[in-house]
Tab-separated table of C-alpha atoms in Angstrom:
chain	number	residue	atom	x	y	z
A	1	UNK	CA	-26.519	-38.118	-21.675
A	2	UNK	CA	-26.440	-40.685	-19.050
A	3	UNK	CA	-22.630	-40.127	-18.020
A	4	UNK	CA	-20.499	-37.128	-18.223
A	5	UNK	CA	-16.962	-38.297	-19.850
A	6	UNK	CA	-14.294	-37.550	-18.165
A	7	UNK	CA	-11.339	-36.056	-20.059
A	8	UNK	CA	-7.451	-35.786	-18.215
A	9	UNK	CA	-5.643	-32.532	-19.401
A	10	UNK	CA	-2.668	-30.769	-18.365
A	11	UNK	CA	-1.974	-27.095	-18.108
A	12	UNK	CA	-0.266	-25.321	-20.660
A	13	UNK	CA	2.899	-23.389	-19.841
A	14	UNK	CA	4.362	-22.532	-23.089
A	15	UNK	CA	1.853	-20.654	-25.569
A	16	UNK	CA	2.027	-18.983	-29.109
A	17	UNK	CA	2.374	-21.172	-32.656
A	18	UNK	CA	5.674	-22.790	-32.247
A	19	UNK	CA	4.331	-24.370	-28.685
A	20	UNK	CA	1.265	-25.640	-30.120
A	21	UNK	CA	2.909	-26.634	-33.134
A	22	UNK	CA	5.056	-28.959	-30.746
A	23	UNK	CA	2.123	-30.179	-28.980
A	24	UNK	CA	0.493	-30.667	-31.939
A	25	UNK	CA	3.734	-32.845	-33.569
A	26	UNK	CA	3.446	-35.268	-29.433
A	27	UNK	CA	-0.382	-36.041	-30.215
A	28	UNK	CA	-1.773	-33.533	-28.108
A	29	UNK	CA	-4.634	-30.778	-28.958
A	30	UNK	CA	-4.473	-27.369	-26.996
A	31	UNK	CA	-7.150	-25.503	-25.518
A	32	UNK	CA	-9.076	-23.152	-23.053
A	33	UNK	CA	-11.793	-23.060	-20.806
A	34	UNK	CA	-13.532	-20.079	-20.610
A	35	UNK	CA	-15.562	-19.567	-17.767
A	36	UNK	CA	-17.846	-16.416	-16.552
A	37	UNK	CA	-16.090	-14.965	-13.648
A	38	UNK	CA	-13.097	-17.135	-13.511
A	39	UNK	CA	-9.737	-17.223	-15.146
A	40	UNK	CA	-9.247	-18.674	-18.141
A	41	UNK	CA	-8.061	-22.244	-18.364
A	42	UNK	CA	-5.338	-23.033	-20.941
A	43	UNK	CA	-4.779	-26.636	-21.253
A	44	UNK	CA	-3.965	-29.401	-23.700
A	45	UNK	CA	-5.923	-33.015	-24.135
A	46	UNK	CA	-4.981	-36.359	-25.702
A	47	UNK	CA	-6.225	-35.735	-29.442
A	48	UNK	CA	-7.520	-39.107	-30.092
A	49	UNK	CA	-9.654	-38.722	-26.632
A	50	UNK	CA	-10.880	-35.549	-28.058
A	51	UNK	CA	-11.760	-36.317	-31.553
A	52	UNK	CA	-13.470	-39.157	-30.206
A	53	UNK	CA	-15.467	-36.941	-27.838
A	54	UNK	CA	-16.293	-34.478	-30.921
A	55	UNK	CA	-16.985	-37.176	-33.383
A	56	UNK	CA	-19.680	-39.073	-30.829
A	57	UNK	CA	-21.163	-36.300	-28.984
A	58	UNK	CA	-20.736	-33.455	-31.670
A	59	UNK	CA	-20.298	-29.843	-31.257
A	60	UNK	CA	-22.451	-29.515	-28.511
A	61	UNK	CA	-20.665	-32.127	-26.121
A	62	UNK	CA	-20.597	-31.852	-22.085
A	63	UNK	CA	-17.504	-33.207	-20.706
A	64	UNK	CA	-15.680	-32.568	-17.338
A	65	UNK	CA	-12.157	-31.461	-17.802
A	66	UNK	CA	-9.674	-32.815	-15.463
A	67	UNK	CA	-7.244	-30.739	-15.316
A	68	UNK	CA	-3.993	-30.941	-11.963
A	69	UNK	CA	-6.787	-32.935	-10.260
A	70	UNK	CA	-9.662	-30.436	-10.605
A	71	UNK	CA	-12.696	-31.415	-12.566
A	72	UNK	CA	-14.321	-28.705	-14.632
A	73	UNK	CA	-17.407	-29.153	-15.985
A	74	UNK	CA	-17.718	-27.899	-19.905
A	75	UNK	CA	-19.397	-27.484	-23.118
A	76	UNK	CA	-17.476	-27.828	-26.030
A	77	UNK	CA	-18.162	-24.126	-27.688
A	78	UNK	CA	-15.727	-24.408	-31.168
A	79	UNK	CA	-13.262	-26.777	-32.463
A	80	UNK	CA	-10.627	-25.560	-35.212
A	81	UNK	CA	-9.963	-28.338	-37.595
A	82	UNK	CA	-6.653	-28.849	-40.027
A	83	UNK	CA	-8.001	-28.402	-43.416
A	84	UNK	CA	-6.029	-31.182	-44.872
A	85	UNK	CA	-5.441	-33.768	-41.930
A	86	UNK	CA	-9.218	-32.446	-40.284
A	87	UNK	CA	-7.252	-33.139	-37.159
A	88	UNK	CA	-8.610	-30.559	-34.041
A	89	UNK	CA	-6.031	-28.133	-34.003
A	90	UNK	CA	-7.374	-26.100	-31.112
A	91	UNK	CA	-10.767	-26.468	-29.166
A	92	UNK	CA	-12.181	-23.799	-27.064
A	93	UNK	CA	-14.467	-24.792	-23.842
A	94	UNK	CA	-17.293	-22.556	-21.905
A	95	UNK	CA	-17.149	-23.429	-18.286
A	96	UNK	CA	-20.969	-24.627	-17.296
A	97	UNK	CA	-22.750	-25.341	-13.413
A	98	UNK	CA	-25.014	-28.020	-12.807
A	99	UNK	CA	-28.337	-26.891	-13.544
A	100	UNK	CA	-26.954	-23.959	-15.878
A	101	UNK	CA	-28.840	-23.200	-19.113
A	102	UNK	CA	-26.899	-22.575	-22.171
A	103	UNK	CA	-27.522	-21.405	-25.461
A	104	UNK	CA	-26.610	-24.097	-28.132
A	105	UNK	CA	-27.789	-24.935	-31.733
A	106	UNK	CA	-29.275	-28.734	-32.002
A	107	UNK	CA	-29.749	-30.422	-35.769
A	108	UNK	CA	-33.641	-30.822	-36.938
A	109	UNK	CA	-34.738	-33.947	-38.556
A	110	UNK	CA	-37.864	-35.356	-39.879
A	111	UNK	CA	-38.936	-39.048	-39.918
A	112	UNK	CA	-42.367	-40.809	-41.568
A	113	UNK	CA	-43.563	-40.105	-44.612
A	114	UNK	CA	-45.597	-37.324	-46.151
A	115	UNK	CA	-48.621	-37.789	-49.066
A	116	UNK	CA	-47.963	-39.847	-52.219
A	117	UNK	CA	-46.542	-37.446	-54.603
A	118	UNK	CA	-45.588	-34.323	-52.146
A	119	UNK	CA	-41.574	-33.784	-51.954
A	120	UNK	CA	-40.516	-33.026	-48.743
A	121	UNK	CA	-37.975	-29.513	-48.545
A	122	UNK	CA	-35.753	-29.133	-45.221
A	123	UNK	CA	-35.536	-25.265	-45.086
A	124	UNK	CA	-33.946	-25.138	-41.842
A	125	UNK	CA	-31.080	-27.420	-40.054
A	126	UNK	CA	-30.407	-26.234	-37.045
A	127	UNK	CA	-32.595	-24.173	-34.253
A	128	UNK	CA	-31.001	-22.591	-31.443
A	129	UNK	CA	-32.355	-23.634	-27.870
A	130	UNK	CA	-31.838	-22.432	-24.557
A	131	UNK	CA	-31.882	-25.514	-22.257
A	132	UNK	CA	-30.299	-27.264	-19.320
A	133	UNK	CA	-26.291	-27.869	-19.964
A	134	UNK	CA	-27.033	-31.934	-18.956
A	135	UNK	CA	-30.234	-32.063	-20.861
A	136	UNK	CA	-28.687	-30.953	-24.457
A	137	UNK	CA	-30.761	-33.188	-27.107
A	138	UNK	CA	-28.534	-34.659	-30.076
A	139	UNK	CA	-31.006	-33.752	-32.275
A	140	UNK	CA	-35.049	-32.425	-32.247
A	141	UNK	CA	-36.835	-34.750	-34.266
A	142	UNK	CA	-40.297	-34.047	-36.421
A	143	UNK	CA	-42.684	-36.224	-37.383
A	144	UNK	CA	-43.928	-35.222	-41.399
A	145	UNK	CA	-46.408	-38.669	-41.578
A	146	UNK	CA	-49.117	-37.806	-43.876
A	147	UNK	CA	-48.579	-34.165	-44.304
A	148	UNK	CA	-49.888	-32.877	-47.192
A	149	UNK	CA	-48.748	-31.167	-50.201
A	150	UNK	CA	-48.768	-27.240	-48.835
A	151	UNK	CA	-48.170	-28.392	-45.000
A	152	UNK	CA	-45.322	-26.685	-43.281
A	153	UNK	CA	-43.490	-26.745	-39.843
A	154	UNK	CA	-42.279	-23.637	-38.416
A	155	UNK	CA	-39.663	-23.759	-36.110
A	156	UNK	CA	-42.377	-23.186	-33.674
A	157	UNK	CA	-43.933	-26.148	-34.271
A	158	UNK	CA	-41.094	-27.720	-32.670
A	159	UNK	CA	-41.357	-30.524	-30.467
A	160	UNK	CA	-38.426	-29.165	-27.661
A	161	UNK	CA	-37.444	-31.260	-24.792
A	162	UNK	CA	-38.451	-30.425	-21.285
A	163	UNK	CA	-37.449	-26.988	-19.945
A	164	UNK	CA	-35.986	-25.962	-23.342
A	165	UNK	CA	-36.849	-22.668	-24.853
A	166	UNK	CA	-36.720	-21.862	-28.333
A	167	UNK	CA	-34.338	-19.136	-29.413
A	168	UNK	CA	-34.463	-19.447	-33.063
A	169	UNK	CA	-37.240	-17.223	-34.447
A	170	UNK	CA	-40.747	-19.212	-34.303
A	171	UNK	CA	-41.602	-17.998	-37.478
A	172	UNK	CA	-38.881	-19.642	-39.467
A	173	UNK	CA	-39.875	-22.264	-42.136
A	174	UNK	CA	-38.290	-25.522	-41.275
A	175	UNK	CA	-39.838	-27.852	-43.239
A	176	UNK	CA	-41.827	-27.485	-46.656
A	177	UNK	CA	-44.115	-30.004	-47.997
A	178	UNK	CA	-44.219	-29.225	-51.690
A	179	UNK	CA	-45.033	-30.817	-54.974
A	180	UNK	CA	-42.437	-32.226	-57.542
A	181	UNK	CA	-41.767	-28.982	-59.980
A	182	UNK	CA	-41.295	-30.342	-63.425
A	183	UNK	CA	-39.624	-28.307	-66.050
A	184	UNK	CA	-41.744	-28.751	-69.272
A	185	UNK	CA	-38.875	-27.735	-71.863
A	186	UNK	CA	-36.091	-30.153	-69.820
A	187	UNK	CA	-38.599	-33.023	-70.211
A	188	UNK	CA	-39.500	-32.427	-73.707
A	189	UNK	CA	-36.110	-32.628	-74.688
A	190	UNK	CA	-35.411	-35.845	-71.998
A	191	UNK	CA	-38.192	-37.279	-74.903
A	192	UNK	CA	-36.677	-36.609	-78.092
A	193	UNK	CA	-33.480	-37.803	-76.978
């Protein structure tokens, strides 16, 4: 990520469901910052500055807070969505340093094409990396070009960015390159009809 958005925020001074209902109701989304060996942060954020933060940079978006003119630098850790508007209702922060490695869980996906006739299975979508909070990857991405039928990828087999470590269990099937099963009795019956 070449620049770190910058979000404004103001502090929170009321709290409990009827407050963040009335944020909620004035277009704003509330939240808190936690941060190892500070004080909790409670705040609230323009929600359409938010949701466009989420819906570009995903789950695992950096972002420094701006909260009474103090910047904080964050990770966005969960986001609770209305499940009939999917609005953000409430997002929760970690607090991050420059340099700082977090734990965060990055999508797998595979690009090329395997063998004429193999079926490609993803087993796994998401590993779990330890790597620099600036350096997050949207995505680790796996090349499957002429794998055979009966080639697999373990999570091992990774390709990680720079400095990453893999936290997810190296052992874990990710991708399965497998041949098209065909049910005999389905296909018989496919033919009479």
């Amino acid at each position: 990520m070449a620049t770190t958005p910058v979000i404004k925020a103001e502090k929170r001074e009321e709290f409990g469901k009827g407050a963040s209902r009335r944020l909620r109701a004035a277009g704003r989304v509330p939240g808190v910052i936690y941060s190892a060996g500070e004080e909790n942060i409670h705040f609230h954020v323009d929600i359409l500055e938010i949701t466009a933060l989420v819906r570009n940079d995903g789950t695992n978006a950096i972002l420094e807070l701006e909260v009474e003119g103090e910047k904080h630098l964050a990770i966005v850790k969960h986001v609770d969505q209305n499940v009939l508007t999917l609005n953000i209702d409430h997002i929760d922060l970690l607090g991050v340093k420059r340099g700082e490695k977090v734990n965060v869980e990055v999508p797998v996906i595979y690009e090329g094409e395997a063998a004429p006739d193999a079926v490609v299975l993803q087993e796994l979508d998401l590993v779990e990396i330890e790597v620099d909070a600036l350096k997050i990857p949207d995505e680790i991405v796996v090349s499957i070009e002429g794998k055979e039928i009966g080639d697999q990828i373990l999570a091992g087999d990774l390709p990680l960015p720079e400095g990453a470590e893999l936290l997810t269990d190296p052992e874990y099937l990710v991708i399965n390159v497998t041949f098209q099963q065909v049910d005999e009795e389905v296909e018989a019956a496919d033919e009479e009809a």
